[in-house]
């Protein structure tokens, strides 16, 4: 349990580092657990903690990085119709999508 | 109560971090300097999420959660209890999962938060020291804004805008009402918690009437010009409950000036309405603890730095959720919980002497118009030039004129959201 949490923090850190370099070049660089983890955290309210759904929402934890990236980009472009994800995916840059895909594929 | 704080902790920590001691394992250098202590006031959507996520980011930080109730009843889905679709048990959650993560849960009320002394004083006596405090008390009512009502009259004219006994009271009154009765509901002025909440309540009371009391009527007296998801709600009402709901807005004499609880009569500028059941939802302000601790400004809400949710009035104290001024984000459970995660991250970073990252948030408010008829409004928010901003091109409403299949899916996802967010917070 503890180990799992430490691992989670580590992955979060890596995701955030990716993001920080991708999109936050102007922000102070020293944020240690930054937007990568928090980006993914905001998805948990629907997709469940770490992307493991508790009900009718799709589980996205453990799906391949490629699958998640393709889905999110297709939601963003409108190529894939959905009830809500088009409206959400349009709020994220391609770099953020890449970081999110990496994060959830490793859960 | 024991003094849990180690003075000078922050400085020592900052120095360690600067030396690059932070390892990928996520273990804070705090271990070397002593245990950093965070006190969270309020165990609702904002506070309980913050307590959990601080532990998730860094299990070494001591987290104490102060919350008077042993069981938390959520406002989200309380309208389904009022409409008879769910029991109160379905929306009641406990704190065992948080305790399992090492959060110390103190069932008491905070009487004051002192940013200068870095102490939370408890109503039951004693105090708890903190390095940083997160305050998430939700809302209180501005009874002074309506003539005739106060906390006492809520036993006869329920608000049901805090869930629990009030939810059950309103349900009981609706059950006792005869078929052909009149339900009068009056939503509050802006800003208030859950902008689409009144529309959902009207819908689910209508769904109850439709099957149990089909000759009954609903009269809405709204002091505003428009309301959240108005077009979608009205489309749903026309489809599901034709002729049952009469909605009067500000221009249509919807502003209630006075209420007589004895006769259950609401007086507007030009008329009056008497209900068999009356649900008056008062105007709102940040919870009392924010008012008495110097965290609220003259608007009676709490100004914050949007990057960290640290109060602009009391350094070291953060305010999240309904009580905070975080426009353009609406006051919702989704918002409170996602702000809590941003705040938890910022607090952990600040305790390590690092700057908080730039936040990005989603808010989606789902509402049930009927059991199998869901609608939503969404937005993605970012941070720019010291402010929370809407990300252009994102968000918006469910389409109007959607198929029944689409509405059914959104109803299923509404339930899916509730189950995921509840488990994310309370385990
Ligand atoms: C009918 C209704 C339906 C809603 N539906 C939805 C929905 O579908 N989706 C959605 O996103 N939002 C919904 N909301 C909004 C949501 O309930 C609030 O926005 C959310 O609860 C805000 O979280 P919070 O942490 O700020 O406050 P709360 O969740 O209210 O938590 C505040 C906590 O602080 C505690 N507290 C207060 N003072 C003290 C003190 N002095 N010391 C210690 N503890 C204290 C209280 O006991 C409480 O537990 C709904 C609201 C209503 C009324």
mmCIF file of N, CA, C and O and ligand atoms in Angstrom, chain B residues 41-47 66-69 72 74-79 95 108-111 136-139 160-162 193-194 197 200-201 288-289 320-323 331-336 363-366 417, ligand 1:
data_model
loop_
_atom_site.group_PDB
_atom_site.id
_atom_site.type_symbol
_atom_site.label_atom_id
_atom_site.label_comp_id
_atom_site.label_asym_id
_atom_site.label_seq_id
_atom_site.Cartn_x
_atom_site.Cartn_y
_atom_site.Cartn_z
ATOM 1 N N UNK B 41 -10.145 22.241 7.869
ATOM 2 C CA UNK B 41 -11.399 22.535 8.560
ATOM 3 C C UNK B 41 -12.563 22.275 7.606
ATOM 4 O O UNK B 41 -12.695 22.937 6.577
ATOM 5 N N UNK B 42 -13.381 21.284 7.926
ATOM 6 C CA UNK B 42 -14.531 20.928 7.082
ATOM 7 C C UNK B 42 -14.262 19.654 6.309
ATOM 8 O O UNK B 42 -13.280 19.566 5.588
ATOM 9 N N UNK B 43 -15.138 18.660 6.487
ATOM 10 C CA UNK B 43 -14.940 17.360 5.829
ATOM 11 C C UNK B 43 -15.932 17.104 4.711
ATOM 12 O O UNK B 43 -16.360 15.973 4.500
ATOM 13 N N UNK B 44 -16.304 18.178 3.976
ATOM 14 C CA UNK B 44 -17.174 18.026 2.819
ATOM 15 C C UNK B 44 -16.348 17.786 1.559
ATOM 16 O O UNK B 44 -15.232 17.264 1.624
ATOM 17 N N UNK B 45 -16.899 18.182 0.406
ATOM 18 C CA UNK B 45 -16.226 17.890 -0.864
ATOM 19 C C UNK B 45 -14.838 18.503 -0.932
ATOM 20 O O UNK B 45 -13.887 17.867 -1.375
ATOM 21 N N UNK B 46 -14.703 19.765 -0.498
ATOM 22 C CA UNK B 46 -13.401 20.398 -0.557
ATOM 23 C C UNK B 46 -12.446 19.829 0.482
ATOM 24 O O UNK B 46 -11.367 19.331 0.152
ATOM 25 N N UNK B 47 -12.858 19.880 1.755
ATOM 26 C CA UNK B 47 -11.963 19.510 2.849
ATOM 27 C C UNK B 47 -11.546 18.048 2.829
ATOM 28 O O UNK B 47 -10.356 17.732 2.998
ATOM 29 N N UNK B 66 -10.833 18.502 10.809
ATOM 30 C CA UNK B 66 -11.808 18.881 11.833
ATOM 31 C C UNK B 66 -13.189 18.969 11.180
ATOM 32 O O UNK B 66 -13.397 19.771 10.257
ATOM 33 N N UNK B 67 -14.102 18.135 11.615
ATOM 34 C CA UNK B 67 -15.451 18.080 11.024
ATOM 35 C C UNK B 67 -16.424 17.609 12.114
ATOM 36 O O UNK B 67 -16.215 16.553 12.699
ATOM 37 N N UNK B 68 -17.490 18.382 12.377
ATOM 38 C CA UNK B 68 -18.391 17.990 13.463
ATOM 39 C C UNK B 68 -19.154 16.677 13.221
ATOM 40 O O UNK B 68 -19.395 15.934 14.164
ATOM 41 N N UNK B 69 -19.543 16.406 11.988
ATOM 42 C CA UNK B 69 -20.400 15.234 11.729
ATOM 43 C C UNK B 69 -19.584 13.960 11.560
ATOM 44 O O UNK B 69 -18.551 13.963 10.900
ATOM 45 N N UNK B 72 -21.123 12.202 6.634
ATOM 46 C CA UNK B 72 -21.380 13.348 5.769
ATOM 47 C C UNK B 72 -22.458 12.989 4.758
ATOM 48 O O UNK B 72 -22.355 11.985 4.062
ATOM 49 N N UNK B 74 -24.252 14.094 1.361
ATOM 50 C CA UNK B 74 -23.909 14.976 0.245
ATOM 51 C C UNK B 74 -25.138 15.702 -0.287
ATOM 52 O O UNK B 74 -26.218 15.128 -0.401
ATOM 53 N N UNK B 75 -24.935 16.976 -0.648
ATOM 54 C CA UNK B 75 -25.974 17.708 -1.383
ATOM 55 C C UNK B 75 -26.165 17.108 -2.776
ATOM 56 O O UNK B 75 -27.298 16.922 -3.214
ATOM 57 N N UNK B 76 -25.056 16.819 -3.492
ATOM 58 C CA UNK B 76 -25.256 16.130 -4.768
ATOM 59 C C UNK B 76 -26.059 14.840 -4.546
ATOM 60 O O UNK B 76 -25.788 14.080 -3.621
ATOM 61 N N UNK B 77 -27.029 14.623 -5.363
ATOM 62 C CA UNK B 77 -27.951 13.483 -5.309
ATOM 63 C C UNK B 77 -28.978 13.585 -4.171
ATOM 64 O O UNK B 77 -29.810 12.717 -4.020
ATOM 65 N N UNK B 78 -28.935 14.687 -3.365
ATOM 66 C CA UNK B 78 -29.986 14.838 -2.351
ATOM 67 C C UNK B 78 -31.324 15.117 -3.034
ATOM 68 O O UNK B 78 -32.382 14.790 -2.489
ATOM 69 N N UNK B 79 -31.279 15.706 -4.251
ATOM 70 C CA UNK B 79 -32.543 15.908 -4.972
ATOM 71 C C UNK B 79 -33.171 14.570 -5.370
ATOM 72 O O UNK B 79 -34.391 14.484 -5.517
ATOM 73 N N UNK B 95 -15.811 8.518 7.349
ATOM 74 C CA UNK B 95 -14.418 8.966 7.260
ATOM 75 C C UNK B 95 -13.398 7.847 7.466
ATOM 76 O O UNK B 95 -12.213 8.122 7.633
ATOM 77 N N UNK B 108 -15.271 17.700 15.788
ATOM 78 C CA UNK B 108 -15.531 18.911 16.558
ATOM 79 C C UNK B 108 -15.670 20.036 15.540
ATOM 80 O O UNK B 108 -15.379 19.831 14.359
ATOM 81 N N UNK B 109 -16.110 21.200 15.997
ATOM 82 C CA UNK B 109 -16.167 22.366 15.116
ATOM 83 C C UNK B 109 -14.992 23.269 15.412
ATOM 84 O O UNK B 109 -14.608 23.414 16.575
ATOM 85 N N UNK B 110 -14.465 23.894 14.382
ATOM 86 C CA UNK B 110 -13.463 24.927 14.604
ATOM 87 C C UNK B 110 -14.191 26.193 15.037
ATOM 88 O O UNK B 110 -15.184 26.580 14.435
ATOM 89 N N UNK B 111 -13.717 26.805 16.125
ATOM 90 C CA UNK B 111 -14.331 28.050 16.599
ATOM 91 C C UNK B 111 -13.637 29.255 15.978
ATOM 92 O O UNK B 111 -14.246 30.295 15.765
ATOM 93 N N UNK B 136 -12.530 24.772 4.446
ATOM 94 C CA UNK B 136 -13.563 24.452 3.448
ATOM 95 C C UNK B 136 -14.913 24.266 4.145
ATOM 96 O O UNK B 136 -15.439 23.167 4.242
ATOM 97 N N UNK B 137 -15.486 25.373 4.649
ATOM 98 C CA UNK B 137 -16.698 25.253 5.472
ATOM 99 C C UNK B 137 -18.001 25.278 4.678
ATOM 100 O O UNK B 137 -19.070 25.197 5.279
ATOM 101 N N UNK B 138 -17.914 25.416 3.344
ATOM 102 C CA UNK B 138 -19.153 25.527 2.576
ATOM 103 C C UNK B 138 -19.843 26.857 2.830
ATOM 104 O O UNK B 138 -19.174 27.860 3.106
ATOM 105 N N UNK B 139 -21.177 26.846 2.774
ATOM 106 C CA UNK B 139 -21.914 28.113 2.874
ATOM 107 C C UNK B 139 -22.714 28.220 4.173
ATOM 108 O O UNK B 139 -22.967 27.220 4.846
ATOM 109 N N UNK B 160 -33.391 22.808 2.650
ATOM 110 C CA UNK B 160 -32.790 21.591 2.086
ATOM 111 C C UNK B 160 -31.609 21.928 1.184
ATOM 112 O O UNK B 160 -31.377 21.259 0.187
ATOM 113 N N UNK B 161 -30.879 22.981 1.547
ATOM 114 C CA UNK B 161 -29.689 23.366 0.759
ATOM 115 C C UNK B 161 -28.402 22.963 1.485
ATOM 116 O O UNK B 161 -27.301 23.258 1.068
ATOM 117 N N UNK B 162 -28.581 22.353 2.676
ATOM 118 C CA UNK B 162 -27.526 21.569 3.313
ATOM 119 C C UNK B 162 -28.203 20.230 3.527
ATOM 120 O O UNK B 162 -29.328 20.177 4.021
ATOM 121 N N UNK B 193 -24.442 28.133 -3.994
ATOM 122 C CA UNK B 193 -23.920 26.807 -4.290
ATOM 123 C C UNK B 193 -24.839 26.098 -5.289
ATOM 124 O O UNK B 193 -26.040 26.129 -5.163
ATOM 125 N N UNK B 194 -24.205 25.516 -6.290
ATOM 126 C CA UNK B 194 -24.905 24.687 -7.273
ATOM 127 C C UNK B 194 -25.959 25.437 -8.089
ATOM 128 O O UNK B 194 -27.170 25.247 -7.893
ATOM 129 N N UNK B 197 -28.802 23.479 -9.277
ATOM 130 C CA UNK B 197 -29.469 22.690 -8.239
ATOM 131 C C UNK B 197 -30.974 22.923 -8.135
ATOM 132 O O UNK B 197 -31.744 21.970 -8.019
ATOM 133 N N UNK B 200 -32.751 21.166 -10.964
ATOM 134 C CA UNK B 200 -32.808 19.721 -10.754
ATOM 135 C C UNK B 200 -33.851 19.371 -9.692
ATOM 136 O O UNK B 200 -34.588 18.380 -9.823
ATOM 137 N N UNK B 201 -33.930 20.185 -8.657
ATOM 138 C CA UNK B 201 -34.919 19.897 -7.597
ATOM 139 C C UNK B 201 -36.340 19.985 -8.144
ATOM 140 O O UNK B 201 -37.174 19.116 -7.885
ATOM 141 N N UNK B 288 -19.637 30.308 8.466
ATOM 142 C CA UNK B 288 -19.391 31.211 9.600
ATOM 143 C C UNK B 288 -17.919 31.282 10.015
ATOM 144 O O UNK B 288 -17.391 32.367 10.298
ATOM 145 N N UNK B 289 -17.255 30.123 10.020
ATOM 146 C CA UNK B 289 -15.855 30.123 10.472
ATOM 147 C C UNK B 289 -15.006 31.084 9.626
ATOM 148 O O UNK B 289 -14.086 31.724 10.135
ATOM 149 N N UNK B 320 -10.918 26.879 0.141
ATOM 150 C CA UNK B 320 -11.357 26.219 -1.093
ATOM 151 C C UNK B 320 -12.865 25.963 -1.055
ATOM 152 O O UNK B 320 -13.492 26.057 -0.003
ATOM 153 N N UNK B 321 -13.398 25.620 -2.208
ATOM 154 C CA UNK B 321 -14.808 25.241 -2.299
ATOM 155 C C UNK B 321 -15.738 26.438 -2.325
ATOM 156 O O UNK B 321 -15.336 27.553 -2.676
ATOM 157 N N UNK B 322 -16.981 26.197 -1.916
ATOM 158 C CA UNK B 322 -18.025 27.220 -2.003
ATOM 159 C C UNK B 322 -17.619 28.541 -1.360
ATOM 160 O O UNK B 322 -18.023 29.606 -1.829
ATOM 161 N N UNK B 323 -16.880 28.479 -0.269
ATOM 162 C CA UNK B 323 -16.564 29.691 0.495
ATOM 163 C C UNK B 323 -15.620 30.627 -0.262
ATOM 164 O O UNK B 323 -15.593 31.826 -0.005
ATOM 165 N N UNK B 331 -19.865 27.430 -7.930
ATOM 166 C CA UNK B 331 -19.781 26.748 -6.634
ATOM 167 C C UNK B 331 -20.432 25.377 -6.778
ATOM 168 O O UNK B 331 -21.655 25.257 -6.754
ATOM 169 N N UNK B 332 -19.593 24.355 -6.956
ATOM 170 C CA UNK B 332 -20.119 22.997 -7.118
ATOM 171 C C UNK B 332 -19.225 22.029 -6.359
ATOM 172 O O UNK B 332 -18.112 22.373 -5.956
ATOM 173 N N UNK B 333 -19.716 20.808 -6.191
ATOM 174 C CA UNK B 333 -18.921 19.771 -5.536
ATOM 175 C C UNK B 333 -17.716 19.399 -6.396
ATOM 176 O O UNK B 333 -16.614 19.191 -5.891
ATOM 177 N N UNK B 334 -17.949 19.326 -7.706
ATOM 178 C CA UNK B 334 -16.852 19.013 -8.621
ATOM 179 C C UNK B 334 -15.761 20.070 -8.472
ATOM 180 O O UNK B 334 -14.574 19.758 -8.312
ATOM 181 N N UNK B 335 -16.181 21.351 -8.499
ATOM 182 C CA UNK B 335 -15.240 22.457 -8.342
ATOM 183 C C UNK B 335 -14.488 22.356 -7.011
ATOM 184 O O UNK B 335 -13.257 22.451 -6.975
ATOM 185 N N UNK B 336 -15.219 22.159 -5.921
ATOM 186 C CA UNK B 336 -14.597 22.114 -4.590
ATOM 187 C C UNK B 336 -13.538 21.011 -4.549
ATOM 188 O O UNK B 336 -12.439 21.204 -4.024
ATOM 189 N N UNK B 363 -14.701 21.556 -14.552
ATOM 190 C CA UNK B 363 -15.949 21.418 -13.789
ATOM 191 C C UNK B 363 -17.043 20.929 -14.725
ATOM 192 O O UNK B 363 -17.201 21.446 -15.826
ATOM 193 N N UNK B 364 -17.764 19.923 -14.282
ATOM 194 C CA UNK B 364 -18.962 19.490 -14.991
ATOM 195 C C UNK B 364 -20.087 19.381 -13.978
ATOM 196 O O UNK B 364 -19.929 18.755 -12.933
ATOM 197 N N UNK B 365 -21.188 20.051 -14.254
ATOM 198 C CA UNK B 365 -22.382 19.886 -13.424
ATOM 199 C C UNK B 365 -23.404 19.087 -14.212
ATOM 200 O O UNK B 365 -23.963 19.569 -15.193
ATOM 201 N N UNK B 366 -23.592 17.845 -13.781
ATOM 202 C CA UNK B 366 -24.655 17.022 -14.348
ATOM 203 C C UNK B 366 -25.933 17.305 -13.569
ATOM 204 O O UNK B 366 -25.887 17.579 -12.362
ATOM 205 N N UNK B 417 -20.789 9.610 -12.387
ATOM 206 C CA UNK B 417 -20.007 10.700 -11.777
ATOM 207 C C UNK B 417 -20.133 10.647 -10.262
ATOM 208 O O UNK B 417 -19.138 10.720 -9.543
HETATM 209 C C1 LIG C 1 -29.478 20.313 -3.720
HETATM 210 C C2 LIG C 1 -28.038 20.415 -4.140
HETATM 211 C C3 LIG C 1 -27.567 19.629 -5.172
HETATM 212 C C4 LIG C 1 -26.247 19.706 -5.570
HETATM 213 N N1 LIG C 1 -25.833 18.920 -6.598
HETATM 214 C C5 LIG C 1 -24.569 19.026 -7.049
HETATM 215 C C6 LIG C 1 -24.127 18.234 -8.150
HETATM 216 O O1 LIG C 1 -24.878 17.418 -8.705
HETATM 217 N N2 LIG C 1 -22.854 18.386 -8.563
HETATM 218 C C7 LIG C 1 -21.999 19.254 -7.974
HETATM 219 O O2 LIG C 1 -20.853 19.330 -8.412
HETATM 220 N N3 LIG C 1 -22.389 20.019 -6.923
HETATM 221 C C8 LIG C 1 -23.645 19.926 -6.448
HETATM 222 N N4 LIG C 1 -24.041 20.693 -5.368
HETATM 223 C C9 LIG C 1 -23.095 21.667 -4.774
HETATM 224 C C10 LIG C 1 -22.217 21.060 -3.688
HETATM 225 O O3 LIG C 1 -22.998 20.478 -2.681
HETATM 226 C C11 LIG C 1 -21.320 22.107 -3.043
HETATM 227 O O4 LIG C 1 -20.802 22.956 -4.028
HETATM 228 C C12 LIG C 1 -20.184 21.415 -2.292
HETATM 229 O O5 LIG C 1 -20.705 20.674 -1.225
HETATM 230 C C13 LIG C 1 -19.139 22.406 -1.835
HETATM 231 O O6 LIG C 1 -18.132 21.762 -1.095
HETATM 232 P P1 LIG C 1 -17.458 22.477 0.165
HETATM 233 O O7 LIG C 1 -16.375 21.580 0.616
HETATM 234 O O8 LIG C 1 -17.174 23.885 -0.146
HETATM 235 O O9 LIG C 1 -18.636 22.504 1.250
HETATM 236 P P2 LIG C 1 -19.421 21.273 1.899
HETATM 237 O O10 LIG C 1 -19.382 20.097 1.013
HETATM 238 O O11 LIG C 1 -20.742 21.807 2.306
HETATM 239 O O12 LIG C 1 -18.590 20.920 3.191
HETATM 240 C C14 LIG C 1 -18.461 21.825 4.254
HETATM 241 C C15 LIG C 1 -18.162 21.042 5.518
HETATM 242 O O13 LIG C 1 -17.575 21.908 6.477
HETATM 243 C C16 LIG C 1 -18.086 21.589 7.746
HETATM 244 N N5 LIG C 1 -17.925 22.788 8.590
HETATM 245 C C17 LIG C 1 -18.554 23.972 8.476
HETATM 246 N N6 LIG C 1 -18.133 24.815 9.454
HETATM 247 C C18 LIG C 1 -17.208 24.135 10.170
HETATM 248 C C19 LIG C 1 -16.418 24.466 11.316
HETATM 249 N N7 LIG C 1 -16.507 25.660 11.911
HETATM 250 N N8 LIG C 1 -15.572 23.531 11.792
HETATM 251 C C20 LIG C 1 -15.487 22.302 11.197
HETATM 252 N N9 LIG C 1 -16.210 21.955 10.133
HETATM 253 C C21 LIG C 1 -17.063 22.858 9.631
HETATM 254 C C22 LIG C 1 -19.528 21.195 7.491
HETATM 255 O O14 LIG C 1 -20.011 20.376 8.530
HETATM 256 C C23 LIG C 1 -19.400 20.447 6.172
HETATM 257 O O15 LIG C 1 -19.204 19.064 6.376
HETATM 258 C C24 LIG C 1 -25.369 20.603 -4.918
HETATM 259 C C25 LIG C 1 -25.838 21.389 -3.879
HETATM 260 C C26 LIG C 1 -27.164 21.317 -3.479
HETATM 261 C C27 LIG C 1 -27.631 22.154 -2.351
#
